[in-house]
Coordinates of C-alpha atoms in Angstrom, one line a residue:
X1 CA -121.9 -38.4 133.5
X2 CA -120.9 -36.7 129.9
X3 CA -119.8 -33.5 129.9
X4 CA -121.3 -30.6 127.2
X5 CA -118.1 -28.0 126.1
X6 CA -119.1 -25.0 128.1
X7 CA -118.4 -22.7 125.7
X8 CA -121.4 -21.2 123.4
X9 CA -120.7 -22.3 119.8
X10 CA -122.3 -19.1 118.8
X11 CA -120.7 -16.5 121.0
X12 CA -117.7 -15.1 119.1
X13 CA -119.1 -12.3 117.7
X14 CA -119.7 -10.9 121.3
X15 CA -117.3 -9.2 123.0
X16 CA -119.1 -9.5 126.2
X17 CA -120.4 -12.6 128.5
X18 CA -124.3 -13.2 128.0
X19 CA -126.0 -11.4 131.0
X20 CA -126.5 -14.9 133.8
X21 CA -130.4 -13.8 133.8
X22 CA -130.7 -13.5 130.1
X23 CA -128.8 -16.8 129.4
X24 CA -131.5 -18.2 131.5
X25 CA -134.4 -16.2 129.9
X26 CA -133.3 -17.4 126.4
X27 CA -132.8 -20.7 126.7
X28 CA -134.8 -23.4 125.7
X29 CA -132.9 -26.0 126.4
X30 CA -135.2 -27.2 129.8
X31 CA -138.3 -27.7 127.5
X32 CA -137.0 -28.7 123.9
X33 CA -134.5 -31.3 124.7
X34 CA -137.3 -33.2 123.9
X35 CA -136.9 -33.0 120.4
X36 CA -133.5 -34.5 120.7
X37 CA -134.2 -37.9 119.2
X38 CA -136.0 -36.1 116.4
X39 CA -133.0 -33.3 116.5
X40 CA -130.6 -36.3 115.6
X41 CA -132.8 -38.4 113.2
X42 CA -132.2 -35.4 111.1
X43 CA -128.8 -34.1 111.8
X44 CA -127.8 -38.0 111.0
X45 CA -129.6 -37.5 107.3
X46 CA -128.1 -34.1 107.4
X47 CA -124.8 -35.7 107.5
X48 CA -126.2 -38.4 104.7
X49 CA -126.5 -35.7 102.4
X50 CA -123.6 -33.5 103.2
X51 CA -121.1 -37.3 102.0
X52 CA -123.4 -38.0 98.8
X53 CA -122.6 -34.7 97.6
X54 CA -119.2 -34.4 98.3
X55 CA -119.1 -32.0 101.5
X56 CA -118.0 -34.6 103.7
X57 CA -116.0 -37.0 103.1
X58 CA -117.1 -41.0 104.4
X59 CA -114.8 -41.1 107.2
X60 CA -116.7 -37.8 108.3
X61 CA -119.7 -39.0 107.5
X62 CA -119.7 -42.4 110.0
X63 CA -117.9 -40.5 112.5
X64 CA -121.1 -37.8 112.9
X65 CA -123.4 -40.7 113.0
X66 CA -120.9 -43.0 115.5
X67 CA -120.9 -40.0 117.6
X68 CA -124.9 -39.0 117.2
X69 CA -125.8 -42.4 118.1
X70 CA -123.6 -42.5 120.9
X71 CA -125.1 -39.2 122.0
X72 CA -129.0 -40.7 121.5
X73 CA -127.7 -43.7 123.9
X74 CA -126.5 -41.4 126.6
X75 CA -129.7 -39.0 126.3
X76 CA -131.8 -42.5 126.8
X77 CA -129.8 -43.8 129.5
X78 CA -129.8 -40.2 131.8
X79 CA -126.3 -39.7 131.3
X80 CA -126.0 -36.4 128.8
X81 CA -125.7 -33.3 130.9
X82 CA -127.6 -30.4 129.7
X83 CA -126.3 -27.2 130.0
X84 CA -128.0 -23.9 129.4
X85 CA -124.8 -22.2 128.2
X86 CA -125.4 -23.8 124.9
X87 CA -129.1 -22.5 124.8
X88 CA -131.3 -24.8 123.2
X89 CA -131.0 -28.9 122.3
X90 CA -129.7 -28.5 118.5
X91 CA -126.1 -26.4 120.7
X92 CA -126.2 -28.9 123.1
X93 CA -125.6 -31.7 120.8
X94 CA -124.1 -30.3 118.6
X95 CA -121.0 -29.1 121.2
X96 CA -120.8 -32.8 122.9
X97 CA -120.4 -34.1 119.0
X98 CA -117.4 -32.1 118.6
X99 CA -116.6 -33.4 122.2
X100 CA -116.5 -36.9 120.9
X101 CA -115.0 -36.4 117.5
X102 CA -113.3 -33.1 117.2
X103 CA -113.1 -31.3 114.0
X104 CA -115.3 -33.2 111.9
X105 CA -118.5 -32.3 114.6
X106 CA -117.9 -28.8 114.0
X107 CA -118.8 -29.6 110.2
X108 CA -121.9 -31.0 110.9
X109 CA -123.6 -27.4 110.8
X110 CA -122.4 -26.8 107.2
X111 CA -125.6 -25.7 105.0
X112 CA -128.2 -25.6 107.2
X113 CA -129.4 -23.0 110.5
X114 CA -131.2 -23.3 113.8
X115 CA -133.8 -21.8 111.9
X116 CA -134.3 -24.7 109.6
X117 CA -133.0 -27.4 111.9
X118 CA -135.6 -26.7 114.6
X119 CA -138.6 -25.8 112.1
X120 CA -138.0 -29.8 110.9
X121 CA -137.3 -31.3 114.9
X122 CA -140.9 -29.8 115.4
X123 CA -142.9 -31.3 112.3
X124 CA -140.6 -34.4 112.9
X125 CA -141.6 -34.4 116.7
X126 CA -145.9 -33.8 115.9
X127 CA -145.7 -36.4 112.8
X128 CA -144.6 -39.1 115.4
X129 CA -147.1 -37.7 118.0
X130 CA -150.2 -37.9 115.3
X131 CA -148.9 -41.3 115.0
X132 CA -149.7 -41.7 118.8
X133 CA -153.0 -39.7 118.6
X134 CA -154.7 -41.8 116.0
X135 CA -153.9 -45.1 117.7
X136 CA -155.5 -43.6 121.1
X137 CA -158.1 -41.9 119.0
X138 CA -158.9 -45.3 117.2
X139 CA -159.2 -47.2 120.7
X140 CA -161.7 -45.1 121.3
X141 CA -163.5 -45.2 118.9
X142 CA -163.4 -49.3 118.2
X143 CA -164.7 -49.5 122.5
X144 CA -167.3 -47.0 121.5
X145 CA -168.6 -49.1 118.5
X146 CA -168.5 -52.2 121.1
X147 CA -169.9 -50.4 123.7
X148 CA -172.9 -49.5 120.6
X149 CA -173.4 -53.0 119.9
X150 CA -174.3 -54.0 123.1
X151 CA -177.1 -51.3 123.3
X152 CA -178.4 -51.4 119.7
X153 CA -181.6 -51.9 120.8
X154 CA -181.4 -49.9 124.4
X155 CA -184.1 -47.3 124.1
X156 CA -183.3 -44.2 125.8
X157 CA -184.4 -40.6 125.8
X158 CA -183.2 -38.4 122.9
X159 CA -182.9 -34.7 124.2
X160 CA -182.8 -31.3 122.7
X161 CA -182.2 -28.3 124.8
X162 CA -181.9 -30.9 127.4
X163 CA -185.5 -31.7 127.5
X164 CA -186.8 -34.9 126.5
X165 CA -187.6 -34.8 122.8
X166 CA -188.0 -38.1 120.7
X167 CA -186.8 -42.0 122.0
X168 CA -183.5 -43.2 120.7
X169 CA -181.6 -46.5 121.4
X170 CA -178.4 -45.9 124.0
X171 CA -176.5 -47.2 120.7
X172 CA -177.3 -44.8 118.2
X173 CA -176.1 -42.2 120.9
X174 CA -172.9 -43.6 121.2
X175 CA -172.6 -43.6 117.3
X176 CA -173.0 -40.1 117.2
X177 CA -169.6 -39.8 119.2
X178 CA -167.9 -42.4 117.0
X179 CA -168.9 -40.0 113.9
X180 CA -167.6 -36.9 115.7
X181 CA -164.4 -38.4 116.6
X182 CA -164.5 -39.9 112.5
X183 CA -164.0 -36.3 111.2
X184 CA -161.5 -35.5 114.1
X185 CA -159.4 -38.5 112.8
X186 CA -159.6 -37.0 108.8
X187 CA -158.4 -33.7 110.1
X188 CA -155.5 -35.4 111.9
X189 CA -154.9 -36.9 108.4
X190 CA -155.2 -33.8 106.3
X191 CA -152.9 -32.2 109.0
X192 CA -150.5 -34.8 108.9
X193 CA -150.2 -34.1 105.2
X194 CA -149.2 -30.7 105.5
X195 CA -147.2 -31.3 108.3
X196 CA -144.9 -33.6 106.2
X197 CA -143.0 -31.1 104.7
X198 CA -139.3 -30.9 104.8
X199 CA -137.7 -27.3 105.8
X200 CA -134.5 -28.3 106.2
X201 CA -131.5 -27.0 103.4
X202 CA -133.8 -23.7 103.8
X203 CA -130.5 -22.2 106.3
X204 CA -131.3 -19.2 108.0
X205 CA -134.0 -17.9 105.3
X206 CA -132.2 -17.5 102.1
X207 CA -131.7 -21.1 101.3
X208 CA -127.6 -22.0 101.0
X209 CA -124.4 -21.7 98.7
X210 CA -123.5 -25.2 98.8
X211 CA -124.8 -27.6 96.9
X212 CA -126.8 -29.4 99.0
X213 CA -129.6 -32.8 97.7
X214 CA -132.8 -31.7 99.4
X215 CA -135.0 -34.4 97.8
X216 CA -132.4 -37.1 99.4
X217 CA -132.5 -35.5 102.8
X218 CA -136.8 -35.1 102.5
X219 CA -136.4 -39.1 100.9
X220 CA -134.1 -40.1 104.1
X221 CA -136.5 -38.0 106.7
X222 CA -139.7 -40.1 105.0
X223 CA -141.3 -36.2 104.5
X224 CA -143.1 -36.0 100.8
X225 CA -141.5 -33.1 99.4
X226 CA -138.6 -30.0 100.8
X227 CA -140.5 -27.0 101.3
X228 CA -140.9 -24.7 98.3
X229 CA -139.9 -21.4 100.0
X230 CA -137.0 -20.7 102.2
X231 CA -138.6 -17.8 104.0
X232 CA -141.5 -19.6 104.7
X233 CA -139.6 -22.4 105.6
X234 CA -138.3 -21.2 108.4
X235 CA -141.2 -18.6 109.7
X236 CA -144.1 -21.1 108.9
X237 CA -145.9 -22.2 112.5
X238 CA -149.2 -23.2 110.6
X239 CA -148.5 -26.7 110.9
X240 CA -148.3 -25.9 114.4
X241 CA -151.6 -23.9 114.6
X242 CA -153.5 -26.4 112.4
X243 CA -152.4 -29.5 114.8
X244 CA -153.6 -27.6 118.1
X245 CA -156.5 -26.5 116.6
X246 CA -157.4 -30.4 115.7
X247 CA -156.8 -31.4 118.9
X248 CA -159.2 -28.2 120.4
X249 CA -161.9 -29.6 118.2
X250 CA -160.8 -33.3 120.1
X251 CA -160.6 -32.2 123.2
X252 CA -164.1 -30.2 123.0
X253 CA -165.7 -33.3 121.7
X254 CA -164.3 -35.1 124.5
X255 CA -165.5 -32.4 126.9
X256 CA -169.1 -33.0 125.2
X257 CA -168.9 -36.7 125.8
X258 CA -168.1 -35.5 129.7
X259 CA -170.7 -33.5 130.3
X260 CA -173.3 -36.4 129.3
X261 CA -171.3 -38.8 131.3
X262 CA -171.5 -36.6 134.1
X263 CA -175.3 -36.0 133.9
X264 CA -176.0 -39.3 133.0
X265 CA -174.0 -40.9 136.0
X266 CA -175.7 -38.3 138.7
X267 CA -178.7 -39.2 141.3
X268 CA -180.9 -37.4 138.8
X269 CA -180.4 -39.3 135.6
X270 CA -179.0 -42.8 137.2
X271 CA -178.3 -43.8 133.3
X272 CA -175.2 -45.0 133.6
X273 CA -172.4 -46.5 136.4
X274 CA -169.0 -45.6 135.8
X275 CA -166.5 -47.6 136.6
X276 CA -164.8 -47.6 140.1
X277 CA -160.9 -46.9 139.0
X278 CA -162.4 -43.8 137.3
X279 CA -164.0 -42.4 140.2
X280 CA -162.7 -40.8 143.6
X281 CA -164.6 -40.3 146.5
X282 CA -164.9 -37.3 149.1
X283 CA -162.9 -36.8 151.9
X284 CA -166.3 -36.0 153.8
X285 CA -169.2 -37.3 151.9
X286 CA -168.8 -41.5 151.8
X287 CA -171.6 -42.1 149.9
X288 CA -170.2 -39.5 146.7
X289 CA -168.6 -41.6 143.7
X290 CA -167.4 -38.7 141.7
X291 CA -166.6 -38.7 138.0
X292 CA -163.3 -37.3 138.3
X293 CA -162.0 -39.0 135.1
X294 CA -164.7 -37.0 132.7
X295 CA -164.4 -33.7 134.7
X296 CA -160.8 -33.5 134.5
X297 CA -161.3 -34.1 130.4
X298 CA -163.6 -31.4 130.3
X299 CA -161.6 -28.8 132.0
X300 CA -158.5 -29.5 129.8
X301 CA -160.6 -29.2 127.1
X302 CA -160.3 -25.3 127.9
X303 CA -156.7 -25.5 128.4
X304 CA -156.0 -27.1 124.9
X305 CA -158.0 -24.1 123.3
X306 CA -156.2 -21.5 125.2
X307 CA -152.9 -23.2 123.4
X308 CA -154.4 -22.6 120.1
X309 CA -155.4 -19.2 120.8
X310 CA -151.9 -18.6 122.6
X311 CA -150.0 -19.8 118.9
X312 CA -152.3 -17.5 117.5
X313 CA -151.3 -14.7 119.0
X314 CA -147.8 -15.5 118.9
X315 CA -147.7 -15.3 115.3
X316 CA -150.2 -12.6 114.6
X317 CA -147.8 -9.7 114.1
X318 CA -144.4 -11.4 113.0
X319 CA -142.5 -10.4 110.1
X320 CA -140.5 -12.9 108.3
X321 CA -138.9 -15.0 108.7
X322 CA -137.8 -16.2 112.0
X323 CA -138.0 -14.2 115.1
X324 CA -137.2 -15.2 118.8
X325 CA -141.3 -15.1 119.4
X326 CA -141.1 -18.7 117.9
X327 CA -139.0 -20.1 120.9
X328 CA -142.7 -20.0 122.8
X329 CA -144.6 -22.1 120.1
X330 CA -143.1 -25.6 122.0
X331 CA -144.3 -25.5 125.2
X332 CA -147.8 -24.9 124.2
X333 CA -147.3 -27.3 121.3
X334 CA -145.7 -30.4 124.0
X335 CA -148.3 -30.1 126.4
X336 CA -151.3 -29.9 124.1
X337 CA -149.7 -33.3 122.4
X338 CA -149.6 -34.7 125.6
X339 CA -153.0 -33.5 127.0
X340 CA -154.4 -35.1 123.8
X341 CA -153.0 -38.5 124.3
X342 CA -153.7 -38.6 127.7
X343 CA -157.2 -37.8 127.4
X344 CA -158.1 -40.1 124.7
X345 CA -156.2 -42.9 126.8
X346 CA -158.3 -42.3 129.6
X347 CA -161.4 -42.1 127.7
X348 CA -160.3 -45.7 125.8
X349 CA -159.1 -47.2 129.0
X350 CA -162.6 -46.3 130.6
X351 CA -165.3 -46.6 128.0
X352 CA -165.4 -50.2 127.9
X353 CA -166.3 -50.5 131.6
X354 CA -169.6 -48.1 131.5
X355 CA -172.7 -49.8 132.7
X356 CA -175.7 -48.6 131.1
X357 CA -178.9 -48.7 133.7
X358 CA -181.6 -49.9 130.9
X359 CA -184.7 -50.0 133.0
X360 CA -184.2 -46.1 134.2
X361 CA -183.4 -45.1 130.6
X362 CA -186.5 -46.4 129.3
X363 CA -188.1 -45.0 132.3
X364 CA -186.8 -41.9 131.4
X365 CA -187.8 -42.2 127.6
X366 CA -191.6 -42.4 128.9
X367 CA -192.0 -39.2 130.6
X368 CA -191.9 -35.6 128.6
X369 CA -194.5 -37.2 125.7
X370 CA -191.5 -38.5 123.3
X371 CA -193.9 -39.9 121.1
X372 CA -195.7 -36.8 120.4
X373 CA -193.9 -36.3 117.3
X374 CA -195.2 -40.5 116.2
X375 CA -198.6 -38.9 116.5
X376 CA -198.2 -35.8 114.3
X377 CA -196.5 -37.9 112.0
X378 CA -199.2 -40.9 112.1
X379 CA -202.0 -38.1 111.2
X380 CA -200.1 -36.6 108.2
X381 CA -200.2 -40.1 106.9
X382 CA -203.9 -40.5 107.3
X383 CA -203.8 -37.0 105.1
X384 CA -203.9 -34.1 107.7
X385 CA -201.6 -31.7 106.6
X386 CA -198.3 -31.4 109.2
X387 CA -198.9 -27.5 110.9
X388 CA -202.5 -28.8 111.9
X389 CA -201.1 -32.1 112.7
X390 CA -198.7 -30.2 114.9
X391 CA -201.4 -28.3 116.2
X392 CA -203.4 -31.2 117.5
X393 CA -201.1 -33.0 119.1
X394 CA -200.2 -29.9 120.8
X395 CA -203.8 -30.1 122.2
X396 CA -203.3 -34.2 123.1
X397 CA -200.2 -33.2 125.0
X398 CA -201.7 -30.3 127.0
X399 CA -204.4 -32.8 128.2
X400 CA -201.8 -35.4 129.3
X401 CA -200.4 -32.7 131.0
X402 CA -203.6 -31.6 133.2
X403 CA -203.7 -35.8 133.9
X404 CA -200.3 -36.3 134.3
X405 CA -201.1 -39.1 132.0
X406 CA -198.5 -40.1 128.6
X407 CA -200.0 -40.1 125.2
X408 CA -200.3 -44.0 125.0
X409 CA -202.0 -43.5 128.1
X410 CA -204.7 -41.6 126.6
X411 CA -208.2 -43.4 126.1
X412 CA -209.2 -44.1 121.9
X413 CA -212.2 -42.0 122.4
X414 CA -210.1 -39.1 123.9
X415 CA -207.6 -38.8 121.0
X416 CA -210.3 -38.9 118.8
X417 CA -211.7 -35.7 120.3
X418 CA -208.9 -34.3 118.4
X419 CA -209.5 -35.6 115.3
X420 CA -211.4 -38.2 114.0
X421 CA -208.8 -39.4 111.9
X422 CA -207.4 -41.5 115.0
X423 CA -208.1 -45.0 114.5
X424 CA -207.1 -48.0 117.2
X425 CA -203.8 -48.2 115.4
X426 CA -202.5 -45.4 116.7
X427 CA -201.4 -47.3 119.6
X428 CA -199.0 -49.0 117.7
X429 CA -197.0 -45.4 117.3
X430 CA -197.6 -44.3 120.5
X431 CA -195.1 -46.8 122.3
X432 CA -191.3 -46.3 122.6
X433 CA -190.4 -49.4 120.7
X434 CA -192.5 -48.9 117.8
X435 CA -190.9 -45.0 117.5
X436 CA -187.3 -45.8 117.3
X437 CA -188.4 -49.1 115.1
X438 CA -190.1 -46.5 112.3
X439 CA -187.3 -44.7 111.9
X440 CA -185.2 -47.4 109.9
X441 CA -183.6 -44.8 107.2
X442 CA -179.6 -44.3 106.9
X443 CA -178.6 -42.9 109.8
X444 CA -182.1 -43.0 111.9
X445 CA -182.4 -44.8 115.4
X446 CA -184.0 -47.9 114.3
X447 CA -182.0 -50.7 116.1
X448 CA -181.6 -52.8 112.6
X449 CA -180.0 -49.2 111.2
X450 CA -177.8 -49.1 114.8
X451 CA -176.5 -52.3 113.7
X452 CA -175.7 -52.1 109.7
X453 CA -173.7 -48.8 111.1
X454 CA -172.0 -50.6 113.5
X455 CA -170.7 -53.5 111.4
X456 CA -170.0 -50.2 108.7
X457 CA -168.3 -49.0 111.9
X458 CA -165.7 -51.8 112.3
X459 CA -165.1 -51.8 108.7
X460 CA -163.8 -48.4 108.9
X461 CA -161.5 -49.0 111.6
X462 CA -159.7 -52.0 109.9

């Protein structure tokens, strides 16, 4: 196993030892050694810069990145020994580089702080975990598009306030979460914009004496510009903030599409089967199939947002520019990255395996008078103006409620005692077919609209 030099790089100022509890208190090490791929992606373009403009000689220059890389193969393979002592991963590195290669280690730090150095580990670390993100979030979306196209034409109940309200095809439902899920993917984008920022060359907040190449080290780091502002530079967590708050919005639509899956896969709906390796049984019921999968999604949707409020509050009241506070944005900021990916992995892996029970939807779709609004409708266009229109189908459904009858139950001579404007056709908008078929405008149920989204859909995923 490597060793780490055991003594802090930081500590002569001190004239006594670090208290054992507060070394332990302060350091981060446990948490953000995570960042230590992204913490030498950038001390190696550090280094880049440092030769081109004379602060370190060649030699210097390849023995930094002989010895980072080394270090990177070691962290990979188990071997690098953490050690709290040196606080946090930038220390930790940084003090097993001047292990390896002495002197010219120790000039690694020239021009830049902590301060800097970790504000551009983190943006470096989210801008490969959007990466991630999008390709789970895209998944998702192209099985929910196939998942669509199978049930273009499924006719299901639509429901508002969770009573049955107009019919809808099984595939225009599902659409509705591949739109939701389209803006959450733009908002990772516009995030990832202003995430791709470079801080670095900023130092501790004043900026730095030498005469450092910020554009090369931004150009080498693939961000689009340095930051414009060294205070900010090094005290800015919005990034942070902006990125858990996209993945709250995420996670609760996630948590939406949960709850329907849930309801829709109970004894009472029967809409839907999910699949077996999604489900657990009970240790005493052996007839339960329970939709662990979804419920788990939709309680981590409140853990997500309680990150975001959590960064919130941590930068709420800080001066600039950095404080210690800032040491408590990662953990909140990992595990919300890796709830997010998870959860859209699960939700990929799974969708394409849901069975939709077509007879019991449409069974569903006839009770609760879902055509009542075809019939208001179909007596405006015979000239009956809508409020009285509303009105008398009102009256229609009251007496399909005293006969437990549906409206395209109803006898001719019976709707007509409601208005005589009720001809024989009416039938025709009185069945569940013919309502989601009238309604064939962008972005209406009809199953030929269903489709052109779909195939719009796929284009958009390309």
């Amino acid at each position: 196993m490597t060793s780490v030099n055991s003594e802090k790089l930081s500590s002569a100022r001190f004239a006594q030892a670090t208290d054992a509890f507060v070394e332990v208190f302060t350091a981060s090490v446990d948490f953000d050694q995570r960042m230590a791929a992204q913490d030498i992606q950038g001390s190696i373009a550090h280094a880049t810069m440092l030769c081109a403009v004379g602060i370190l000689t060649e030699a210097e220059r390849d023995a930094i990145i002989g010895g980072l890389t080394q270090i990177g193969g070691e962290i990979d393979r188990g071997e690098f020994v953490w050690s709290i002592k040196q606080e946090d991963v930038h220390m930790n590195i940084e003090a097993r580089l001047t292990d390896l290669i002495g002197i010219a280690g120790k000039k690694l730090h020239t021009g830049r702080s902590r301060n800097d150095q970790v504000a551009t580990d983190i943006r470096l670390y989210l801008r490969s975990e959007i990466v991630q993100i999008t390709a789970q979030l895209t998944r998702l979306q192209a099985a929910i598009v196939e998942l669509a196209a199978q049930h273009a034409d499924t006719i299901m109940p639509g429901f508002t306030h969770l009573q049955v309200a107009q019919p809808i095809t099984f595939g225009h439902h599902l659409m509705a979460w591949f739109e939701m899920l389209s803006r959450d993917r733009e908002r990772l984008d516009d995030c990832a914009k202003r995430l791709n920022v470079m801080p670095l060359g900023a130092a501790a907040l004043a900026g730095t004496s030498y005469p450092i190449d910020r554009q090369l080290t931004a150009e080498l780091l693939g961000f689009s510009r340095p930051s414009a502002n060294s205070l900010d530079s090094v005290s800015d967590r919005d990034f942070a903030i902006e990125f858990t708050a996209v993945a709250s919005l995420i996670m609760m639509h996630l948590s939406r599409f949960s709850e329907e899956l849930i309801l829709w896969s109970s004894a009472q709906f029967d809409f839907i089967d999910m699949p077996d390796a999604f489900c657990t049984g009970s240790s005493i019921m052996p007839q339960k199939k329970n939709p662990d999968v979804p419920e788990l999604v939709r309680g981590k949707s409140g853990r997500v947002t309680g990150h975001l409020v959590a960064l919130l509050m941590l930068m709420k009241s800080q001066p600039l520019a950095y404080n210690k506070d800032n040491q408590e944005d990662k953990e909140p900021l990992f595990d919300t990255a890796d709830t997010l990916v998870n959860c859209l992995r699960a939700y990929a892996d799974m969708m394409p395996h849901i069975t939709a029970k077509k007879a019991n939807m449409y069974q569903s779709a006839k009770r609760g008078f879902a055509t009542a609004t075809d019939l208001a409708d179909y007596l405006v266009r015979k000239g009956m103006a809508f409020r009285d229109a509303h009105e008398v189908v009102g009256l229609a459904v009251r007496l399909g409620l005293e006969t437990q009858r549906d409206l395209s139950e109803l006898t001719l001579a019976e709707l007509q005692g409601f208005s005589p404007l009720i001809t024989e056709d009416v039938f025709g908008y009185l069945t569940l077919e013919g309502s989601v078929a009238a309604r064939r405008h962008i972005g209406g149920t009809a199953p030929e609209t269903v489709k052109l989204a779909i195939e719009a859909a796929r284009q958009r995923l390309v």
